[in-house]
Coordinates of N, CA and C in Angstrom, one line a residue:
M558 N 139.8 3.9 42.7 CA 138.8 4.3 41.7 C 137.6 3.3 41.8
S559 N 137.9 2.1 42.1 CA 136.8 1.1 42.3 C 135.9 1.5 43.5
R560 N 136.6 1.9 44.6 CA 135.9 2.3 45.7 C 134.9 3.5 45.5
F561 N 135.5 4.5 44.7 CA 134.6 5.6 44.3 C 133.4 5.2 43.5
A562 N 133.7 4.3 42.5 CA 132.6 3.8 41.7 C 131.5 3.1 42.5
F563 N 132.0 2.3 43.4 CA 131.1 1.5 44.3 C 130.3 2.5 45.2
A564 N 130.9 3.6 45.6 CA 130.2 4.6 46.4 C 129.1 5.2 45.6
L565 N 129.4 5.6 44.4 CA 128.4 6.2 43.5 C 127.2 5.2 43.3
L566 N 127.5 4.0 43.0 CA 126.5 3.0 42.8 C 125.6 2.8 44.0
A567 N 126.2 2.8 45.2 CA 125.5 2.7 46.4 C 124.6 3.9 46.7
A568 N 125.1 5.1 46.4 CA 124.3 6.3 46.6 C 123.1 6.3 45.6
A569 N 123.3 5.9 44.4 CA 122.3 5.8 43.4 C 121.2 4.8 43.8
A570 N 121.6 3.7 44.3 CA 120.7 2.7 44.8 C 119.8 3.2 45.9
L571 N 120.4 3.9 46.8 CA 119.7 4.5 48.0 C 118.7 5.6 47.5
A572 N 119.2 6.4 46.6 CA 118.4 7.6 46.1 C 117.3 7.2 45.2
G573 N 117.5 6.0 44.5 CA 116.5 5.6 43.4 C 115.1 5.5 44.0
P574 N 114.9 4.7 45.1 CA 113.5 4.6 45.6 C 112.9 5.9 45.9
A575 N 113.7 6.9 46.5 CA 113.1 8.2 46.9 C 112.7 8.9 45.6
V576 N 113.5 8.9 44.6 CA 113.2 9.6 43.4 C 112.0 9.0 42.7
A577 N 111.9 7.7 42.7 CA 110.7 7.0 42.1 C 109.5 7.3 42.9
Q578 N 109.6 7.4 44.2 CA 108.4 7.7 45.0 C 107.9 9.1 44.7
E579 N 108.8 10.1 44.6 CA 108.4 11.4 44.3 C 107.8 11.5 42.9
A580 N 108.3 10.8 41.9 CA 107.8 10.8 40.6 C 106.4 10.3 40.5
K581 N 105.9 9.6 41.4 CA 104.6 9.0 41.4 C 103.5 10.1 41.8
N582 N 104.0 11.2 42.4 CA 103.0 12.2 42.8 C 102.5 12.9 41.5
F583 N 101.1 12.8 41.3 CA 100.5 13.5 40.2 C 101.1 13.1 38.9
N584 N 101.3 11.8 38.7 CA 101.9 11.3 37.4 C 101.2 10.0 37.1
G585 N 100.7 9.9 35.9 CA 100.1 8.6 35.4 C 98.6 8.6 35.5
P586 N 97.9 7.5 35.3 CA 96.5 7.4 35.3 C 95.9 7.4 36.7
F587 N 94.6 7.8 36.8 CA 93.9 7.8 38.0 C 92.4 7.7 37.8
I588 N 91.7 7.2 38.8 CA 90.2 7.1 38.8 C 89.7 7.5 40.1
G589 N 88.5 8.2 40.2 CA 88.1 8.7 41.5 C 86.6 9.0 41.5
A590 N 86.2 9.5 42.6 CA 84.8 9.9 42.9 C 84.8 11.3 43.4
Q591 N 83.6 12.0 43.2 CA 83.5 13.4 43.6 C 82.1 13.7 44.0
L592 N 81.9 14.7 44.9 CA 80.6 15.1 45.4 C 80.7 16.6 45.8
G593 N 79.6 17.3 45.9 CA 79.6 18.6 46.3 C 78.3 19.4 46.0
W594 N 78.4 20.7 45.8 CA 77.3 21.6 45.6 C 77.3 22.2 44.2
Q595 N 76.1 22.3 43.6 CA 76.0 23.0 42.4 C 74.8 24.0 42.5
Q596 N 74.9 25.1 41.8 CA 73.8 26.0 41.7 C 73.6 26.4 40.2
D597 N 72.5 26.1 39.7 CA 72.1 26.4 38.3 C 71.4 27.7 38.3
R598 N 71.7 28.6 37.4 CA 71.1 29.9 37.3 C 70.6 30.0 35.8
Q599 N 69.3 30.4 35.7 CA 68.7 30.6 34.3 C 68.0 31.9 34.3
S600 N 68.1 32.5 33.1 CA 67.3 33.7 32.8 C 66.4 33.4 31.6
L601 N 65.1 33.6 31.8 CA 64.1 33.2 30.7 C 63.6 34.5 30.1
D602 N 63.9 34.7 28.8 CA 63.4 35.9 28.1 C 62.1 35.4 27.4
L603 N 61.0 35.9 27.8 CA 59.7 35.4 27.4 C 59.4 35.8 25.9
G604 N 60.2 36.7 25.3 CA 59.9 37.1 23.9 C 58.8 38.0 23.7
T605 N 58.4 38.8 24.8 CA 57.3 39.7 24.7 C 57.7 41.1 24.4
V606 N 56.8 41.9 24.1 CA 57.0 43.4 23.9 C 56.1 44.1 24.8
P607 N 56.6 44.9 25.8 CA 58.1 45.1 26.0 C 58.7 43.9 26.5
P608 N 60.1 43.8 26.5 CA 60.8 42.6 27.0 C 60.5 42.3 28.4
S609 N 60.4 41.0 28.7 CA 60.1 40.5 30.1 C 61.1 39.3 30.3
T610 N 61.8 39.4 31.4 CA 62.8 38.4 31.8 C 62.5 37.9 33.2
V611 N 62.5 36.5 33.3 CA 62.3 35.9 34.6 C 63.6 35.1 34.9
R612 N 64.0 35.3 36.2 CA 65.3 34.6 36.6 C 65.0 33.6 37.7
A613 N 65.7 32.5 37.7 CA 65.6 31.5 38.7 C 67.0 30.9 39.0
K614 N 67.1 30.4 40.2 CA 68.4 29.7 40.6 C 68.0 28.6 41.6
G615 N 68.7 27.5 41.6 CA 68.4 26.4 42.4 C 69.7 25.7 42.8
D616 N 69.8 25.3 44.1 CA 70.9 24.6 44.6 C 70.6 23.1 44.6
G617 N 71.7 22.3 44.4 CA 71.5 20.8 44.4 C 72.8 20.1 44.9
F618 N 72.6 18.9 45.3 CA 73.7 18.0 45.7 C 74.2 17.3 44.4
A619 N 75.5 17.4 44.2 CA 76.1 16.8 43.0 C 77.0 15.7 43.3
Y620 N 77.1 14.7 42.5 CA 77.9 13.4 42.7 C 78.3 12.8 41.4
G621 N 79.4 12.1 41.4 CA 79.8 11.4 40.2 C 81.2 10.9 40.3
G622 N 81.8 10.7 39.2 CA 83.2 10.1 39.1 C 84.0 10.6 38.0
Q623 N 85.3 10.4 38.0 CA 86.2 10.9 37.0 C 87.3 9.9 36.7
I624 N 87.9 10.0 35.5 CA 89.0 9.2 35.1 C 90.0 10.1 34.3
G625 N 91.3 10.0 34.5 CA 92.2 10.9 33.8 C 93.6 10.4 33.8
Y626 N 94.5 11.3 33.4 CA 95.9 11.1 33.3 C 96.7 12.4 33.6
D627 N 97.7 12.3 34.4 CA 98.5 13.4 34.8 C 99.9 13.2 34.2
F628 N 100.6 14.3 33.8 CA 102.0 14.3 33.4 C 102.8 15.2 34.3
N629 N 103.6 14.6 35.2 CA 104.5 15.4 36.1 C 105.7 15.8 35.3
L630 N 105.8 17.2 35.2 CA 107.0 17.7 34.4 C 108.0 18.3 35.3
G631 N 108.0 18.0 36.6 CA 108.9 18.5 37.6 C 108.2 19.4 38.5
S632 N 108.3 20.7 38.3 CA 107.6 21.7 39.1 C 106.1 21.9 38.6
A633 N 105.8 21.5 37.4 CA 104.5 21.7 36.8 C 103.8 20.3 36.5
V634 N 102.5 20.3 36.4 CA 101.7 19.1 36.1 C 100.7 19.5 35.0
L635 N 100.6 18.7 34.0 CA 99.6 18.8 32.9 C 98.8 17.6 33.0
G636 N 97.4 17.7 32.7 CA 96.6 16.6 32.8 C 95.3 16.7 31.9
V637 N 94.7 15.5 31.7 CA 93.4 15.5 31.0 C 92.5 14.6 31.9
E638 N 91.2 15.0 31.8 CA 90.2 14.3 32.6 C 88.8 14.2 32.0
T639 N 88.1 13.1 32.2 CA 86.7 13.0 31.8 C 85.9 12.7 33.0
S640 N 84.8 13.4 33.2 CA 84.0 13.2 34.4 C 82.5 13.1 34.0
L641 N 81.8 12.3 34.9 CA 80.3 12.2 34.7 C 79.7 12.4 36.1
T642 N 78.8 13.4 36.1 CA 78.1 13.8 37.4 C 76.6 13.9 37.2
G643 N 75.9 13.7 38.3 CA 74.5 14.0 38.4 C 74.2 14.9 39.5
R644 N 73.0 15.4 39.6 CA 72.6 16.3 40.7 C 71.2 16.2 41.0
T645 N 70.9 16.7 42.2 CA 69.5 16.8 42.7 C 68.9 18.2 42.5
G646 N 67.6 18.3 42.7 CA 67.0 19.6 42.7 C 66.6 20.1 41.3
S647 N 65.8 21.2 41.3 CA 65.4 21.8 40.1 C 65.1 23.3 40.3
N648 N 65.1 24.0 39.2 CA 64.8 25.5 39.2 C 63.3 25.7 38.9
R649 N 62.6 26.5 39.6 CA 61.2 26.8 39.5 C 60.9 28.1 38.8
F650 N 60.2 28.1 37.7 CA 59.7 29.3 37.1 C 58.2 29.3 37.4
P651 N 57.6 30.5 37.0 CA 56.1 30.6 37.3 C 55.3 29.5 36.7
T652 N 55.6 29.0 35.5 CA 54.8 28.1 34.8 C 55.4 26.7 34.6
F653 N 56.6 26.5 35.0 CA 57.2 25.2 34.8 C 58.4 25.1 35.7
D654 N 58.9 23.8 35.8 CA 60.2 23.6 36.6 C 61.2 23.1 35.5
L655 N 62.5 23.4 35.8 CA 63.6 23.0 34.9 C 64.5 22.1 35.8
E656 N 64.6 20.8 35.4 CA 65.4 19.9 36.2 C 66.7 19.6 35.4
A657 N 67.8 19.6 36.2 CA 69.1 19.3 35.6 C 69.4 17.8 35.7
G658 N 69.9 17.2 34.6 CA 70.3 15.8 34.6 C 71.8 15.6 34.7
R659 N 72.3 14.6 34.0 CA 73.7 14.3 34.0 C 74.5 15.3 33.3
T660 N 75.8 15.4 33.7 CA 76.7 16.3 33.0 C 78.0 15.5 32.7
I661 N 78.5 15.7 31.5 CA 79.7 15.1 31.0 C 80.7 16.3 30.8
N662 N 81.9 16.2 31.4 CA 83.0 17.2 31.2 C 84.2 16.5 30.6
V663 N 84.8 17.1 29.6 CA 86.1 16.7 29.1 C 87.1 17.9 29.2
T664 N 88.0 17.8 30.1 CA 88.8 19.0 30.4 C 90.3 18.7 30.4
A665 N 91.1 19.8 30.3 CA 92.5 19.8 30.5 C 92.8 20.6 31.7
R666 N 93.9 20.3 32.4 CA 94.3 21.2 33.5 C 95.8 21.4 33.5
A667 N 96.2 22.5 34.1 CA 97.6 22.8 34.3 C 97.8 23.3 35.7
G668 N 98.9 22.8 36.4 CA 99.1 23.1 37.7 C 100.5 23.3 38.1
W669 N 100.7 23.9 39.3 CA 102.0 24.1 39.8 C 102.2 23.4 41.2
L670 N 103.2 22.7 41.4 CA 103.5 22.0 42.6 C 104.0 23.0 43.7
V671 N 103.1 23.4 44.6 CA 103.5 24.3 45.6 C 104.3 23.5 46.7
T672 N 104.1 22.2 46.8 CA 105.0 21.3 47.6 C 105.0 20.0 46.7
P673 N 105.9 19.1 47.0 CA 105.9 17.8 46.3 C 104.6 17.1 46.4
E674 N 103.8 17.4 47.4 CA 102.5 16.7 47.6 C 101.3 17.5 47.4
G675 N 101.5 18.8 47.1 CA 100.4 19.7 46.9 C 100.4 20.4 45.5
L676 N 99.3 20.4 44.8 CA 99.1 20.9 43.5 C 98.0 21.9 43.4
L677 N 98.4 23.1 43.0 CA 97.5 24.2 42.7 C 97.3 24.3 41.2
Y678 N 96.0 24.3 40.8 CA 95.8 24.1 39.3 C 94.6 24.9 38.8
A679 N 94.6 25.1 37.5 CA 93.4 25.6 36.7 C 93.0 24.6 35.7
R680 N 91.6 24.6 35.4 CA 91.0 23.6 34.6 C 90.1 24.3 33.6
G681 N 90.0 23.7 32.4 CA 89.0 24.2 31.4 C 88.8 23.2 30.3
G682 N 87.6 23.3 29.7 CA 87.3 22.4 28.6 C 85.8 22.4 28.2
Y683 N 85.4 21.3 27.6 CA 84.1 21.0 27.1 C 83.1 20.5 28.2
S684 N 81.9 20.9 28.1 CA 80.9 20.4 29.1 C 79.6 20.2 28.3
N685 N 78.9 19.1 28.6 CA 77.6 18.8 28.1 C 76.6 18.4 29.2
A686 N 75.5 19.2 29.3 CA 74.6 19.0 30.4 C 73.2 18.7 29.9
R687 N 72.4 17.9 30.6 CA 71.0 17.6 30.1 C 70.0 18.3 31.1
F688 N 69.0 19.0 30.4 CA 68.0 19.7 31.1 C 66.6 19.2 30.7
S689 N 65.7 19.1 31.6 CA 64.4 18.6 31.3 C 63.3 19.6 31.9
V690 N 62.3 19.8 31.1 CA 61.1 20.6 31.6 C 60.2 19.7 32.3
T691 N 59.8 20.0 33.5 CA 58.9 19.2 34.3 C 57.8 20.1 34.9
N692 N 56.8 19.5 35.4 CA 55.7 20.2 36.1 C 55.2 21.4 35.4
P693 N 54.5 21.4 34.2 CA 54.1 20.1 33.6 C 55.3 19.5 32.7
A694 N 55.1 18.3 32.3 CA 56.1 17.6 31.5 C 56.3 18.3 30.2
G695 N 57.5 18.5 29.8 CA 57.9 19.1 28.6 C 59.0 18.5 27.9
G696 N 59.7 19.2 27.1 CA 60.9 18.6 26.3 C 62.1 18.5 27.2
A697 N 63.1 17.8 26.6 CA 64.4 17.7 27.3 C 65.5 17.9 26.2
E698 N 66.6 18.4 26.6 CA 67.7 18.6 25.6 C 69.0 18.5 26.3
N699 N 70.0 18.2 25.5 CA 71.4 18.2 25.9 C 72.1 19.5 25.5
R700 N 72.7 20.2 26.4 CA 73.3 21.5 26.1 C 74.8 21.4 26.1
D701 N 75.4 21.9 25.0 CA 76.9 22.0 24.8 C 77.3 23.3 25.4
G702 N 78.5 23.3 26.1 CA 79.0 24.5 26.6 C 80.5 24.3 27.0
Y703 N 80.9 25.2 27.9 CA 82.3 25.1 28.4 C 82.3 25.2 29.9
T704 N 83.4 24.8 30.5 CA 83.6 24.9 31.9 C 85.0 25.3 32.2
V705 N 85.2 26.2 33.2 CA 86.5 26.6 33.7 C 86.5 26.6 35.2
G706 N 87.7 26.5 35.8 CA 87.7 26.4 37.2 C 89.1 26.4 37.8
A707 N 89.2 26.3 39.1 CA 90.5 26.2 39.8 C 90.4 25.4 41.0
G708 N 91.5 24.8 41.5 CA 91.4 23.9 42.6 C 92.7 23.6 43.2
Y709 N 92.7 22.8 44.3 CA 93.9 22.4 45.0 C 93.8 20.9 45.2
E710 N 94.9 20.1 45.0 CA 94.9 18.7 45.2 C 96.1 18.3 46.1
Q711 N 95.8 17.4 47.0 CA 96.9 17.0 48.0 C 97.0 15.5 48.0
M712 N 98.3 15.1 48.0 CA 98.5 13.6 48.1 C 98.3 13.2 49.6
L713 N 97.5 12.2 49.8 CA 97.3 11.7 51.2 C 98.1 10.5 51.5
G714 N 98.6 9.8 50.5 CA 99.4 8.6 50.7 C 100.1 8.3 49.4
K715 N 100.6 7.1 49.3 CA 101.4 6.7 48.1 C 100.6 6.8 46.8
N716 N 99.3 6.4 46.8 CA 98.5 6.3 45.6 C 97.2 7.0 45.8
V717 N 97.0 7.8 46.8 CA 95.7 8.4 47.0 C 95.8 9.9 47.2
S718 N 95.0 10.7 46.5 CA 95.0 12.2 46.6 C 93.5 12.7 46.8
A719 N 93.4 13.8 47.4 CA 92.1 14.5 47.6 C 92.2 15.9 47.1
R720 N 91.0 16.4 46.6 CA 91.0 17.8 46.0 C 89.7 18.5 46.3
I721 N 89.8 19.8 46.2 CA 88.6 20.7 46.3 C 88.7 21.7 45.1
E722 N 87.6 21.9 44.5 CA 87.6 22.7 43.2 C 86.4 23.5 43.0
Y723 N 86.5 24.7 42.5 CA 85.4 25.6 42.1 C 85.4 25.6 40.5
A724 N 84.2 25.5 40.0 CA 84.0 25.6 38.5 C 82.8 26.4 38.1
Y725 N 82.9 27.1 37.0 CA 81.9 27.8 36.4 C 81.6 27.2 35.0
S726 N 80.3 27.0 34.7 CA 80.0 26.4 33.4 C 78.9 27.3 32.7
D727 N 79.0 27.4 31.4 CA 78.1 28.2 30.6 C 77.6 27.4 29.4
Y728 N 76.2 27.3 29.3 CA 75.6 26.4 28.3 C 74.9 27.2 27.3
G729 N 75.1 28.5 27.2 CA 74.6 29.3 26.1 C 73.1 29.7 26.2
N730 N 72.6 30.1 25.1 CA 71.1 30.5 25.0 C 70.5 29.6 23.9
D731 N 69.2 29.3 24.1 CA 68.4 28.5 23.1 C 67.0 28.7 23.4
S732 N 66.2 28.4 22.4 CA 64.7 28.3 22.6 C 64.4 27.1 23.4
L733 N 63.5 27.3 24.3 CA 63.1 26.2 25.2 C 61.9 25.5 24.6
P734 N 62.0 24.2 24.3 CA 60.9 23.4 23.7 C 59.7 23.4 24.6
G735 N 58.5 23.7 24.0 CA 57.3 23.6 24.7 C 56.9 24.8 25.5
I736 N 57.7 25.8 25.6 CA 57.5 27.0 26.4 C 57.4 28.3 25.5
G737 N 56.3 29.0 25.7 CA 56.1 30.2 25.0 C 56.0 30.0 23.5
G738 N 55.5 28.9 23.1 CA 55.3 28.6 21.7 C 56.6 28.6 20.9
G739 N 57.7 28.3 21.6 CA 59.0 28.2 21.0 C 59.7 29.5 20.9
G740 N 59.0 30.6 21.4 CA 59.6 32.0 21.3 C 60.4 32.4 22.5
A741 N 60.4 31.6 23.6 CA 61.1 31.9 24.8 C 62.5 31.5 24.6
S742 N 63.4 32.3 25.2 CA 64.9 32.0 25.1 C 65.4 31.9 26.6
L743 N 66.1 30.8 26.8 CA 66.6 30.5 28.1 C 68.1 30.5 28.1
N744 N 68.7 31.1 29.1 CA 70.2 31.2 29.3 C 70.6 30.3 30.5
Y745 N 71.6 29.5 30.3 CA 72.0 28.5 31.3 C 73.4 28.8 31.8
H746 N 73.5 28.9 33.2 CA 74.8 29.1 33.9 C 74.9 28.1 35.1
R747 N 76.1 27.8 35.5 CA 76.2 26.9 36.7 C 77.5 27.2 37.5
H748 N 77.3 27.3 38.8 CA 78.4 27.4 39.7 C 78.5 26.1 40.5
A749 N 79.7 25.6 40.8 CA 79.9 24.4 41.5 C 81.1 24.4 42.4
V750 N 81.0 23.8 43.6 CA 82.1 23.5 44.4 C 82.1 22.0 44.7
M751 N 83.2 21.4 44.3 CA 83.2 19.9 44.4 C 84.5 19.5 45.1
T752 N 84.3 18.4 45.9 CA 85.5 17.7 46.5 C 85.6 16.3 45.8
G753 N 86.8 15.8 45.9 CA 87.0 14.5 45.2 C 88.2 13.7 45.8
V754 N 88.2 12.4 45.5 CA 89.3 11.5 45.9 C 89.7 10.8 44.7
N755 N 91.0 10.7 44.4 CA 91.5 10.0 43.3 C 92.5 8.9 43.7
F756 N 92.3 7.7 43.1 CA 93.2 6.6 43.3 C 94.1 6.4 42.1
R757 N 95.4 6.5 42.3 CA 96.4 6.6 41.3 C 97.2 5.2 41.1
F758 N 97.6 5.0 39.8 CA 98.2 3.7 39.5 C 99.6 4.0 39.0

């Protein structure tokens, strides 16, 4: 009996490090950096009779960082994340330019482990983006909205993972300060493809 108990203890001791190693995949806090492409699309309703709408879209380089926490539930992973990004470029309308500033996202995600090192996931939550009227100089405002997306994340080593993700964001409609005497309405949308690296603890 003692030999059997000793064998069980030895097996547990050998299996323990392997189980602990696997449990570290997509579990616990992380911090990272991201970069990629964003395209902002706006539709400007000039408030005229008959109705007149002008559309613009602009591409930009996006960059930033994120911090979050993952919960490994076995075959599934739940997580929360906060990110801060900036971008280059602006959208040009006939009488003004619209420049995008920083964006803050607070999101939750749910994913499925397709392999012990690979996570396929969906994401959604709150987004706040800053937009400024330039050329000529005009007003600036922070827009509240939502963001949804999907991506794939792969463990590269013991505490490092990399991901690629698509996201769509909507910031609603609002009067644009300083344009059309306040009667113009602008609709805000964004598409983004981002890559990122996370360092896990």
